[in-house]
Tab-separated table of C-alpha atoms and ligand atoms in Angstrom:
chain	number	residue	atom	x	y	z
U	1	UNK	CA	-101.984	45.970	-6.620
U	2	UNK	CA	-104.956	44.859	-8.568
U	3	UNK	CA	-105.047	44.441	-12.526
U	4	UNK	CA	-104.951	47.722	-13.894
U	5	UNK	CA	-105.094	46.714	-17.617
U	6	UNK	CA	-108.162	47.099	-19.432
U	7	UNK	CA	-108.075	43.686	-20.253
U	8	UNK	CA	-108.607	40.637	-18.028
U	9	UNK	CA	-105.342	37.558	-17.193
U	10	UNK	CA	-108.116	35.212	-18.748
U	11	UNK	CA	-107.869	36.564	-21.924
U	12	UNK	CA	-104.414	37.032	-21.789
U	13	UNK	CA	-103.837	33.458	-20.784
U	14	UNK	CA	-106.309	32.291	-23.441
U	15	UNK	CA	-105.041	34.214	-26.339
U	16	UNK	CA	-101.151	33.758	-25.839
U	17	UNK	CA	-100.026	31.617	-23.025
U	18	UNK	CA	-99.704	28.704	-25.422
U	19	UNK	CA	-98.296	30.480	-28.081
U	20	UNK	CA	-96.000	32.085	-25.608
U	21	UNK	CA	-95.120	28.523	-24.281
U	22	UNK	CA	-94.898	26.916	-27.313
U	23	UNK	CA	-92.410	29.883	-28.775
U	24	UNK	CA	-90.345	29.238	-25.925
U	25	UNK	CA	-90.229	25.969	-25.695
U	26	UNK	CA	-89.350	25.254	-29.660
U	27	UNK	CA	-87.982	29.201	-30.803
U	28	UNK	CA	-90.326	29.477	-33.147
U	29	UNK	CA	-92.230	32.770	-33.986
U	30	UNK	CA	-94.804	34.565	-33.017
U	31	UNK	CA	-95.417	36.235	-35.883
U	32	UNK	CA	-98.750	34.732	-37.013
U	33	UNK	CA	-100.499	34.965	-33.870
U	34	UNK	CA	-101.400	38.951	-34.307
U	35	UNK	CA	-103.971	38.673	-31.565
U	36	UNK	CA	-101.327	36.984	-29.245
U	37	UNK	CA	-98.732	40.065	-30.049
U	38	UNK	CA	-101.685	42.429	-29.666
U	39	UNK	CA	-101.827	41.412	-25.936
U	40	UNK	CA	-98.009	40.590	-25.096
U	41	UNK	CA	-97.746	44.501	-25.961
U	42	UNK	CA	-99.998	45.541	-23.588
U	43	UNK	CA	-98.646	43.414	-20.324
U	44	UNK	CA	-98.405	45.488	-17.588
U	45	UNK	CA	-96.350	45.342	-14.131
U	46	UNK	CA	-98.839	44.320	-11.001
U	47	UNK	CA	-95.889	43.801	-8.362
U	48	UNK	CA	-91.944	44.210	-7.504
U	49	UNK	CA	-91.008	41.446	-5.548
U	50	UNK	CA	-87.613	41.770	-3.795
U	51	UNK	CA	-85.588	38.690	-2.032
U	52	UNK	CA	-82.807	39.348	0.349
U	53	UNK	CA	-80.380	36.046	0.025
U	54	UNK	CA	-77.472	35.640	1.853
U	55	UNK	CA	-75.012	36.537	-1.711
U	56	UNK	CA	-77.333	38.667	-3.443
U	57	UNK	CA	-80.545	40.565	-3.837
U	58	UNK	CA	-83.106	38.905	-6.590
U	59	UNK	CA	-86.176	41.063	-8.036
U	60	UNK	CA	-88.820	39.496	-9.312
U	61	UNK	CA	-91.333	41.570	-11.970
U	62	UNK	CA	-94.388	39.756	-11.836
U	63	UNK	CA	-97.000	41.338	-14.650
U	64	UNK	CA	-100.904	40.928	-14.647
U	65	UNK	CA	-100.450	38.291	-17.168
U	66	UNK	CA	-98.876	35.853	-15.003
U	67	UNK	CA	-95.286	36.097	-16.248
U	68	UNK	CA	-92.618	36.754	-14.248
U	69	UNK	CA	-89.372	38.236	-15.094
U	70	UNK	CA	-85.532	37.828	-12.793
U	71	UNK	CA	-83.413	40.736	-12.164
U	72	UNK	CA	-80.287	40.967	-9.547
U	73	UNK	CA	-79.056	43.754	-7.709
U	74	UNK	CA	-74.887	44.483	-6.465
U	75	UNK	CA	-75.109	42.950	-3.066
U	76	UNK	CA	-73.668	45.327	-1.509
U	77	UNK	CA	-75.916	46.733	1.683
U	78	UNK	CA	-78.590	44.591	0.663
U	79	UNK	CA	-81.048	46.278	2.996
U	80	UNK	CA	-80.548	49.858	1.813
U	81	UNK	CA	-81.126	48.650	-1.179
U	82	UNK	CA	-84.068	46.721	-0.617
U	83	UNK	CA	-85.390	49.741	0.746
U	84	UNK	CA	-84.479	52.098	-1.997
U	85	UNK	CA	-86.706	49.662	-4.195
U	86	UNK	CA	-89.189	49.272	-2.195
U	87	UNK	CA	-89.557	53.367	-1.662
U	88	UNK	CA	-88.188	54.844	-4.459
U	89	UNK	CA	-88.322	52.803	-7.665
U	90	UNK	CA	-91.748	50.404	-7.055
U	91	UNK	CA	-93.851	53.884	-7.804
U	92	UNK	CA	-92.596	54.205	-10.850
U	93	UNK	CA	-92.784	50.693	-12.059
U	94	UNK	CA	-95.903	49.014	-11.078
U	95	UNK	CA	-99.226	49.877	-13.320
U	96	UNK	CA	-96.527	50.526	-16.237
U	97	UNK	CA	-96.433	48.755	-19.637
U	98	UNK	CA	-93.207	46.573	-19.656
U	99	UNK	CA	-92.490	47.950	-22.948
U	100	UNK	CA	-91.635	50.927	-21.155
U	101	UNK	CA	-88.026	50.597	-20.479
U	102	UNK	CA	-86.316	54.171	-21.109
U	103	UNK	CA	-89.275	56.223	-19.040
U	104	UNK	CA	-89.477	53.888	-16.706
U	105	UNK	CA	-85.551	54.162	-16.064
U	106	UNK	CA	-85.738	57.902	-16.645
U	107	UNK	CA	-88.281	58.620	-13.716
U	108	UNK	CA	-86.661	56.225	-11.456
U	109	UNK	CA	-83.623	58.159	-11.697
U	110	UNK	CA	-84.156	61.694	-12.089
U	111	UNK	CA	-87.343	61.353	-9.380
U	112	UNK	CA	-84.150	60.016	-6.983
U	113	UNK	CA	-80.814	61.440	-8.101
U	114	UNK	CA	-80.661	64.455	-5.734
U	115	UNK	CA	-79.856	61.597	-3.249
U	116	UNK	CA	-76.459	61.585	-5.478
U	117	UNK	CA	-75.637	60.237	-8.773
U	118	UNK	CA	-74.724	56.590	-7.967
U	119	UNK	CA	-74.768	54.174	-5.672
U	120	UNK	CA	-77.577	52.345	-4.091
U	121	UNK	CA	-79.653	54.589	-6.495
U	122	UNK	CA	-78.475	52.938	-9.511
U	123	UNK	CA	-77.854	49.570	-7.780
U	124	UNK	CA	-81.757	49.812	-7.522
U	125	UNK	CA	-82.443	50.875	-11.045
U	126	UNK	CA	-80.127	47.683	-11.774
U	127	UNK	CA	-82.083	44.730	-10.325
U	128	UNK	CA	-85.548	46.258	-12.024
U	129	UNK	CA	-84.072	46.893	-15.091
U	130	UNK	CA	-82.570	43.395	-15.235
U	131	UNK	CA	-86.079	41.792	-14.895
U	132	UNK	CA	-87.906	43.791	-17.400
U	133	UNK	CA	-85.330	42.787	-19.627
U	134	UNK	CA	-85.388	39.252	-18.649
U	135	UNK	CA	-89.605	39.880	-18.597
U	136	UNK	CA	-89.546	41.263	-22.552
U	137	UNK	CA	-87.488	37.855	-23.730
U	138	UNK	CA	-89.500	35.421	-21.927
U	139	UNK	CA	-93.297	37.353	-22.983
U	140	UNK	CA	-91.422	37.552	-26.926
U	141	UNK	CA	-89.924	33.706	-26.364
U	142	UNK	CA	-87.019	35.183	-27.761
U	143	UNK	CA	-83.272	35.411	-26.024
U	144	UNK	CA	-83.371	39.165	-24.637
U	145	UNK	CA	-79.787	39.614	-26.712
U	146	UNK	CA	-82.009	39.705	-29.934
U	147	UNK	CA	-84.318	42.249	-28.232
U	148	UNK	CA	-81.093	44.432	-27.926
U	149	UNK	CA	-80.029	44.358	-31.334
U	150	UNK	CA	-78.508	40.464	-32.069
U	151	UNK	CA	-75.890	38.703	-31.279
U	152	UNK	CA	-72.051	39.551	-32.461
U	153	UNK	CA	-70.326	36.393	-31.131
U	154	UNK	CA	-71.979	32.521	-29.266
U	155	UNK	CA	-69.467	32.564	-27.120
U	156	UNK	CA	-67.064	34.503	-24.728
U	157	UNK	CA	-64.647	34.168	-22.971
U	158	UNK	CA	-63.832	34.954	-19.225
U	159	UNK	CA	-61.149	34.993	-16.783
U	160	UNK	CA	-61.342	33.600	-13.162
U	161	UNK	CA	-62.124	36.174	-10.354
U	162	UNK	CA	-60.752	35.732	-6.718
U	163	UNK	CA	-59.908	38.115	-4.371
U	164	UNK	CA	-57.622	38.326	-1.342
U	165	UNK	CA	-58.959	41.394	0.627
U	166	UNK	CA	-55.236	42.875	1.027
U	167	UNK	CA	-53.754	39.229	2.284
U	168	UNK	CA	-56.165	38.611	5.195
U	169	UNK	CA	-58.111	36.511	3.012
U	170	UNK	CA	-55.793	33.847	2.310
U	171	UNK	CA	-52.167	33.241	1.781
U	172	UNK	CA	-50.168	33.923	-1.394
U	173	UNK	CA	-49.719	30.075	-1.136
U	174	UNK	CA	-53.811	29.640	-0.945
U	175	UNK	CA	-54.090	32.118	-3.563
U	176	UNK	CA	-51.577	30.270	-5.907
U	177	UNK	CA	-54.003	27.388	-5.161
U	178	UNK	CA	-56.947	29.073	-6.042
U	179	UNK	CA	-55.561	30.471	-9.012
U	180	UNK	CA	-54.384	26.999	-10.304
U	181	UNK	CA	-57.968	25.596	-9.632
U	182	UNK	CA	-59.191	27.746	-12.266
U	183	UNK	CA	-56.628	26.309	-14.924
U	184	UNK	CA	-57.293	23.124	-14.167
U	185	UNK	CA	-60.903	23.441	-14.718
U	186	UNK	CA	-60.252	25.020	-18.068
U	187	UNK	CA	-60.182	28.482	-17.688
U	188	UNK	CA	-57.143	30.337	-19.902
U	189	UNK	CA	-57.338	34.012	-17.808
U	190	UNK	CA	-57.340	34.549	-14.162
U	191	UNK	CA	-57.385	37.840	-12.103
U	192	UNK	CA	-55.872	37.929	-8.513
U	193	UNK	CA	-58.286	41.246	-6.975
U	194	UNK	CA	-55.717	42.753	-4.149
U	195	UNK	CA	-58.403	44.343	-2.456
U	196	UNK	CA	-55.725	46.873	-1.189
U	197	UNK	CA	-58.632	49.511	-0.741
U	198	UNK	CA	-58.697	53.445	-0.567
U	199	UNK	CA	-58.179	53.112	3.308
U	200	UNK	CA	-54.992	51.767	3.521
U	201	UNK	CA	-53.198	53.499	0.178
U	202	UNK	CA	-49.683	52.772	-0.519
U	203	UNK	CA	-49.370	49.671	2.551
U	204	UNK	CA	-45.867	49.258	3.733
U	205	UNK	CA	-45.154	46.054	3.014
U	206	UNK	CA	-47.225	45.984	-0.098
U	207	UNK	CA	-48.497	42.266	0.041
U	208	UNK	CA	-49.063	43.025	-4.052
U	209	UNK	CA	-45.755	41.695	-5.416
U	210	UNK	CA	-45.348	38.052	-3.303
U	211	UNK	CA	-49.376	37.338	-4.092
U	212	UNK	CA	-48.514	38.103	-7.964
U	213	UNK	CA	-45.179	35.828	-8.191
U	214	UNK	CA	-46.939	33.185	-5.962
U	215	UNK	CA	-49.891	32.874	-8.302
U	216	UNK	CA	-47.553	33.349	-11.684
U	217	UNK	CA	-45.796	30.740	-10.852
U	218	UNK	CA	-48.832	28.476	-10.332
U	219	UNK	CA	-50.755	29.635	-13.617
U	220	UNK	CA	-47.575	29.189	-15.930
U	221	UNK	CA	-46.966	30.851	-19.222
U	222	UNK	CA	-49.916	29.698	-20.793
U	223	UNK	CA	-52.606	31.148	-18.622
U	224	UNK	CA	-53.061	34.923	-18.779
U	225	UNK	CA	-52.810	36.689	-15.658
U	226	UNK	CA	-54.838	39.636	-14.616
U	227	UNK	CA	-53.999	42.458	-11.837
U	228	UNK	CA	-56.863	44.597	-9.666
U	229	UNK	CA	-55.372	46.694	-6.925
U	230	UNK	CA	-58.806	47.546	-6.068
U	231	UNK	CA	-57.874	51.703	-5.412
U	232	UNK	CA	-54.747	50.897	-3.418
U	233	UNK	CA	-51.909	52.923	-4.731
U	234	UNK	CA	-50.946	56.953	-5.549
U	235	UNK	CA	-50.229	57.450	-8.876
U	236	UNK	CA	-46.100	57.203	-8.491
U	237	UNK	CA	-46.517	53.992	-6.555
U	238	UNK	CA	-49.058	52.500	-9.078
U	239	UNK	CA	-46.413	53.421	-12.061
U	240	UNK	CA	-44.020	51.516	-10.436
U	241	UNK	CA	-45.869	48.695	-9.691
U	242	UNK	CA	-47.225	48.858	-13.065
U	243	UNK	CA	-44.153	48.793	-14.826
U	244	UNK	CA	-43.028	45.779	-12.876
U	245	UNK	CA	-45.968	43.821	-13.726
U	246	UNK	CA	-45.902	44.674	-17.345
U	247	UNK	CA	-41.823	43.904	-18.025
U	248	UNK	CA	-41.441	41.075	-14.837
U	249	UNK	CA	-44.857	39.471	-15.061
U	250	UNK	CA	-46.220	40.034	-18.419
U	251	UNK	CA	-49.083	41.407	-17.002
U	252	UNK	CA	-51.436	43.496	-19.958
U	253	UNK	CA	-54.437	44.689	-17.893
U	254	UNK	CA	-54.205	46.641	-15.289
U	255	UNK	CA	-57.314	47.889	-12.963
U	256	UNK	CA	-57.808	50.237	-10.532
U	257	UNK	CA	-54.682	51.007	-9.668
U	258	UNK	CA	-55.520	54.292	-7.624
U	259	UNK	CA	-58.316	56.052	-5.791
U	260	UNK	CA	-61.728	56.256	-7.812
U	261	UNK	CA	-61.959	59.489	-6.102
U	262	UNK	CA	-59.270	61.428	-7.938
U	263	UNK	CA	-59.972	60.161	-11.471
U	264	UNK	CA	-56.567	62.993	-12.243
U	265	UNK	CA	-54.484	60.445	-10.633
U	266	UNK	CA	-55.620	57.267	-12.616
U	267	UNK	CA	-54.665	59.741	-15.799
U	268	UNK	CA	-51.055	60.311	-14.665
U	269	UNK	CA	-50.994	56.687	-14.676
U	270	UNK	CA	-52.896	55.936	-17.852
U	271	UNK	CA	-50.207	58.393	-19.564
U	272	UNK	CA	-47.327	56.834	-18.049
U	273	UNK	CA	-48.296	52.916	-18.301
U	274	UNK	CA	-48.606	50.545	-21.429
U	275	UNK	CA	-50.719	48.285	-19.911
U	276	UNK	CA	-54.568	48.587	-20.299
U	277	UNK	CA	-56.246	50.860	-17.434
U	278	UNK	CA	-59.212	49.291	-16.559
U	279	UNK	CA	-61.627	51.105	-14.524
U	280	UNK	CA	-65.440	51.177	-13.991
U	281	UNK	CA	-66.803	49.186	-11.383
U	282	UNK	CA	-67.013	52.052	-9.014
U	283	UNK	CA	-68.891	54.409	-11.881
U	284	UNK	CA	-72.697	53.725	-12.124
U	285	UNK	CA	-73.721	56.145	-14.700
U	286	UNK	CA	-73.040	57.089	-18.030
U	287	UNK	CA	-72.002	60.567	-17.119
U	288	UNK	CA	-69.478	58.770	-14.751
U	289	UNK	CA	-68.263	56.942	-17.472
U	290	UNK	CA	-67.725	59.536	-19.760
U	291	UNK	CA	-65.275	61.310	-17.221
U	292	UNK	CA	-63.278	58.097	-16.546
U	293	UNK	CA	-62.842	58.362	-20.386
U	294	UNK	CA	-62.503	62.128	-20.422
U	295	UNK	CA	-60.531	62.712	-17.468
U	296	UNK	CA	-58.703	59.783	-15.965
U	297	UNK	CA	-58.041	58.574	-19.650
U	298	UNK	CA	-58.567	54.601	-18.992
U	299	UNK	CA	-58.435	51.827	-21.998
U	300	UNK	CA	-61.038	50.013	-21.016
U	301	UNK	CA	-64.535	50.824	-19.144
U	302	UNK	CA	-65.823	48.255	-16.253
U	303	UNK	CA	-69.456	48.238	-15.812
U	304	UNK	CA	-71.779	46.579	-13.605
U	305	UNK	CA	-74.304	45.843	-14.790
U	306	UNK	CA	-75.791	44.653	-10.948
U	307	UNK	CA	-74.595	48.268	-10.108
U	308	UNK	CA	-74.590	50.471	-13.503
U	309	UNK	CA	-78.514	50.972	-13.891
U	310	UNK	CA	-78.422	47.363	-15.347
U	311	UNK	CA	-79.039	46.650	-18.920
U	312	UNK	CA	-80.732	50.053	-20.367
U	313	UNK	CA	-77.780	51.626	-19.089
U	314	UNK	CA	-74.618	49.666	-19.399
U	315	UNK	CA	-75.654	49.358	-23.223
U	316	UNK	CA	-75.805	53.551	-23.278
U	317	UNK	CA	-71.998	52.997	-21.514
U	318	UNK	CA	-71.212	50.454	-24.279
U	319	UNK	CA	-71.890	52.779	-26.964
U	320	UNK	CA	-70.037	55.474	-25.402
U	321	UNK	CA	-67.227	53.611	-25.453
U	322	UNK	CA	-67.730	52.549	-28.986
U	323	UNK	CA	-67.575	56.496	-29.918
U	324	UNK	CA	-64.545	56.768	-28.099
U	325	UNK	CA	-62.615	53.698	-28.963
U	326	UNK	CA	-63.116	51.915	-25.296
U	327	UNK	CA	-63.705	48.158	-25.275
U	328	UNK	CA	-66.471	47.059	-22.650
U	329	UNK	CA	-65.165	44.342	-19.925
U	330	UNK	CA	-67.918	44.169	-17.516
U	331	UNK	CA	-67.895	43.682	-13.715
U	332	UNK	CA	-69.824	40.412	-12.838
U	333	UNK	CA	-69.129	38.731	-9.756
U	334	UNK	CA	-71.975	36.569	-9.531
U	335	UNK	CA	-73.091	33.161	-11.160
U	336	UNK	CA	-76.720	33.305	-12.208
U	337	UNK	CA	-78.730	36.029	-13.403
U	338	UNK	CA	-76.020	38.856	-13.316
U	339	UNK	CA	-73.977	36.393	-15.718
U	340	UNK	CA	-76.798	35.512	-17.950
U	341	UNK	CA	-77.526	39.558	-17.715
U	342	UNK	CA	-73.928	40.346	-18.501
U	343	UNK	CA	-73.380	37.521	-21.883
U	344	UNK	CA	-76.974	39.273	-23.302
U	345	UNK	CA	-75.237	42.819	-23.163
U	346	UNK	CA	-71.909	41.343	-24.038
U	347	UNK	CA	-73.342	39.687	-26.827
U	348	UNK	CA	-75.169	42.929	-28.105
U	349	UNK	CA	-72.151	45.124	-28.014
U	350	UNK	CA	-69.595	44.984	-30.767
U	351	UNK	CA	-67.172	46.975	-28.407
U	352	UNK	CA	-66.847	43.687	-25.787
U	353	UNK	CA	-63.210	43.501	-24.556
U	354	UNK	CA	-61.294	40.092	-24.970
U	355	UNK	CA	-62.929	38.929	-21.398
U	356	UNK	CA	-66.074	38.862	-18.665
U	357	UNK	CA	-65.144	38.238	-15.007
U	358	UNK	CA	-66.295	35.325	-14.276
U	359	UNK	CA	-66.282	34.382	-9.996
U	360	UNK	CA	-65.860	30.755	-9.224
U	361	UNK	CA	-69.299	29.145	-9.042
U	362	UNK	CA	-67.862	26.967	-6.373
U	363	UNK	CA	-68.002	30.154	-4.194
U	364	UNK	CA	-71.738	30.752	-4.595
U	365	UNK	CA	-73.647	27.691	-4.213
U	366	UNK	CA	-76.000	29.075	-2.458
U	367	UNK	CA	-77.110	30.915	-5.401
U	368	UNK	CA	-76.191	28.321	-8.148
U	369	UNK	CA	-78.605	25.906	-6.307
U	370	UNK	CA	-81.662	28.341	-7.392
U	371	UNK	CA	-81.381	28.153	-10.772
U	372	UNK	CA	-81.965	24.762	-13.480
U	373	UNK	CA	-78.054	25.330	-14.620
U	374	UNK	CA	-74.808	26.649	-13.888
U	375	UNK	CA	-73.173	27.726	-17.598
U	376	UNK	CA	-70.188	25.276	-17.653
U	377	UNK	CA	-66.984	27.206	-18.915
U	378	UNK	CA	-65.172	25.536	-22.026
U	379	UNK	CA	-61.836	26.156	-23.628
U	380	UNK	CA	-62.066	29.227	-21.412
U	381	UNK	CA	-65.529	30.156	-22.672
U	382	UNK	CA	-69.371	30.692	-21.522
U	383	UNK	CA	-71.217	29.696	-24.027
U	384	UNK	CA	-74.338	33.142	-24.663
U	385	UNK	CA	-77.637	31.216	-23.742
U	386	UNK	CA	-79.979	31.385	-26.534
U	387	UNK	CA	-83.375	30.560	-23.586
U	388	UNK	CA	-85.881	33.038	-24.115
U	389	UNK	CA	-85.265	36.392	-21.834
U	390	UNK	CA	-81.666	35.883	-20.155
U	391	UNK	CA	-81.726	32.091	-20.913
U	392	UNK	CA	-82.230	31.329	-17.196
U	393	UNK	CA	-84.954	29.465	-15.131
U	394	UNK	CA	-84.959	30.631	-11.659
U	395	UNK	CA	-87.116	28.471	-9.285
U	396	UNK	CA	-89.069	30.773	-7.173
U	397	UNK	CA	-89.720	28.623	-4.091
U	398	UNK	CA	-86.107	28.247	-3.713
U	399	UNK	CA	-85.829	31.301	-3.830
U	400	UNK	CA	-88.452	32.186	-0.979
U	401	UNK	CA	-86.880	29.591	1.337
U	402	UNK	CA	-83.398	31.307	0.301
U	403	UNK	CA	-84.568	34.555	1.927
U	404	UNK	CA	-82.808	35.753	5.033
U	405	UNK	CA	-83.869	37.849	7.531
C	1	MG	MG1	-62.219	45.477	-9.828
């Protein structure tokens, strides 16, 4: 699309690319340049730019002055989703101010949602989202955090993510190893994902209570263990199991025990149970997340922010929780910009639960290798980048020979 502002890139790039590079590069403000904030407030978006990579799906916001902005979406049926973007959300985008964030988001979603209320809809809304709010950092050369109200903590901490996809993964043996791995390289919380899955509820045998011992045991005492059936049980089995992981494992959260499609069940086990409920990953909207609060009762909400209508929205979930008394403990299962997306909205929310998931970097080197860093963890800790935007600087032709067919 051509430039549709009614000024020219020249005079953008004249008036406030140095002051823009110079505020990024040394944090200093832009405060008396008034010309240079006259025209970072009226950058506009020219194109959506969508890569298909073999562990995620990258958007790239590039505005008519030349800046560019990173968002990610879940990478779950990357092509529909490509597709959704490219049909159904690029309309409402492109020509736009990027200041725009709450219309923009409001007409991508109600112009859609008769296609259902979550889902590749939302997934959509997610990777666009991220990049504006990536976009407004970078064009500010402030961290996008401060954008969304400050900072409450520098640092948080995370617990290792692996799954096991119901034991066909890898052994209770490999998972003990993999488990271990992440105490070793410093991490104080792990969580073993069953994977058990809706299809296969209640399995006879129930792999769940050799893969928990096997990974106990290689964790020790001192390293926190975490539990995610992943929708696997009913609620009389998940009570059970729940009660044995609380008093035999010292287990304290417990996620997605049962279906996410009888949120009635997950409250017969919220009432019975001790442990935290944790549930959200599967619940893309705010309206979703007020029922898992509502009706199945859970202690703690799950966002994606990759799935949840990214940013703008998981922050409208956050404060939801925050009038309800629900601590936030986002869904991230990718290094890279969904990480750097997640510690900005963690870092904005004074509701953030005691951990982020966190998936081994190790695991996605295909996309670690795209960006100038991979945030080291430390005494169980990511540090919250302070980089103008989300603190990240992806390198686009890696990106383009990333992309997969
Ligand atoms: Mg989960």
């Amino acid at each position: 699309m051509t430039n549709t502002s009614d000024w020219s890139r020249r005079e953008f790039v004249s008036t406030t690319a140095g002051a823009v590079a110079a505020a990024s590069l040394t944090g200093t403000s832009l405060a008396a340049q008034p010309t240079a904030q006259r025209a970072i407030g009226r950058v506009k978006v020219r194109e959506v730019r969508t890569f298909k990579l073999k562990q995620a799906l990258y958007v790239e916001v590039v505005t008519d002055a030349g800046v560019s902005g990173w968002g990610e979406c879940a990478p779950n049926n990357k092509d529909v989703v490509e597709t959704f973007i490219k049909t159904g959300i690029v309309k409402h985008v492109v020509g736009r101010s990027v200041w725009d964030g709450d219309p923009i988001w409001n007409d991508c979603y109600f112009d859609n949602s008769d296609l259902g209320p979550s889902g590749p809809l939302l997934n959509a809304i997610a990777g666009v989202d991220i990049a504006l709010w990536d976009l407004r950092g970078k064009l500010a050369g402030v961290p996008t955090w401060q954008l969304l109200g400050g900072k409450y903590r520098d640092r948080q901490k995370v617990y290792g993510s692996f799954g096991v996809d119901g034991g066909k993964r890898m052994t209770a043996e490999q998972a003990a190893k993999k488990a271990a791995s992440f105490a070793e390289r410093g991490y104080t919380a792990v969580k073993l994902r069953m994977q058990l899955r809706g299809r296969n509820i209640n399995p006879d045998p129930d792999p769940t209570i050799a893969y928990v011992k096997a990974v106990k045991a290689a964790i020790g005492p001192s390293v926190e263990l975490l539990v995610d059936i992943n929708n696997g049980y009913t609620a009389a089995r998940a009570i059970e199991r729940g009660r044995w992981l609380q008093e035999e494992m010292g287990v304290r959260y417990y996620e997605e025990p049962t279906s996410m499609q009888h949120l009635h069940e997950l409250a017969q086990v919220s009432d019975a149970l001790d442990l935290f409920i944790v549930a959200g990953e599967n619940e893309h909207s705010r309206w979703q997340h007020r029922d898992l609060i509502d009706i199945a009762k859970v202690d703690i909400l799950n966002p994606d922010v990759s799935k949840a209508g990214g940013v703008t929205e998981v922050k409208r979930i956050a404060a939801l929780g925050q009038a309800t008394s629900k601590r936030i403990m986002l869904h991230n299962t990718r290094p890279g910009i969904l990480t750097h997306a997640s510690l900005a909205v963690v870092a904005s929310i004074s509701n953030a639960a005691e951990y982020l998931e966190y998936s081994d970097p190790e695991d996605y080197a295909s996309l670690t290798a795209l960006s100038s860093m991979t945030l080291p963890v430390v005494e169980g800790h990511l540090r919250i980048p302070d980089g103008p935007g989300l603190g990240i600087e992806i390198d686009p032709a890696a990106v383009r020979r990333a992309v997969v067919a």
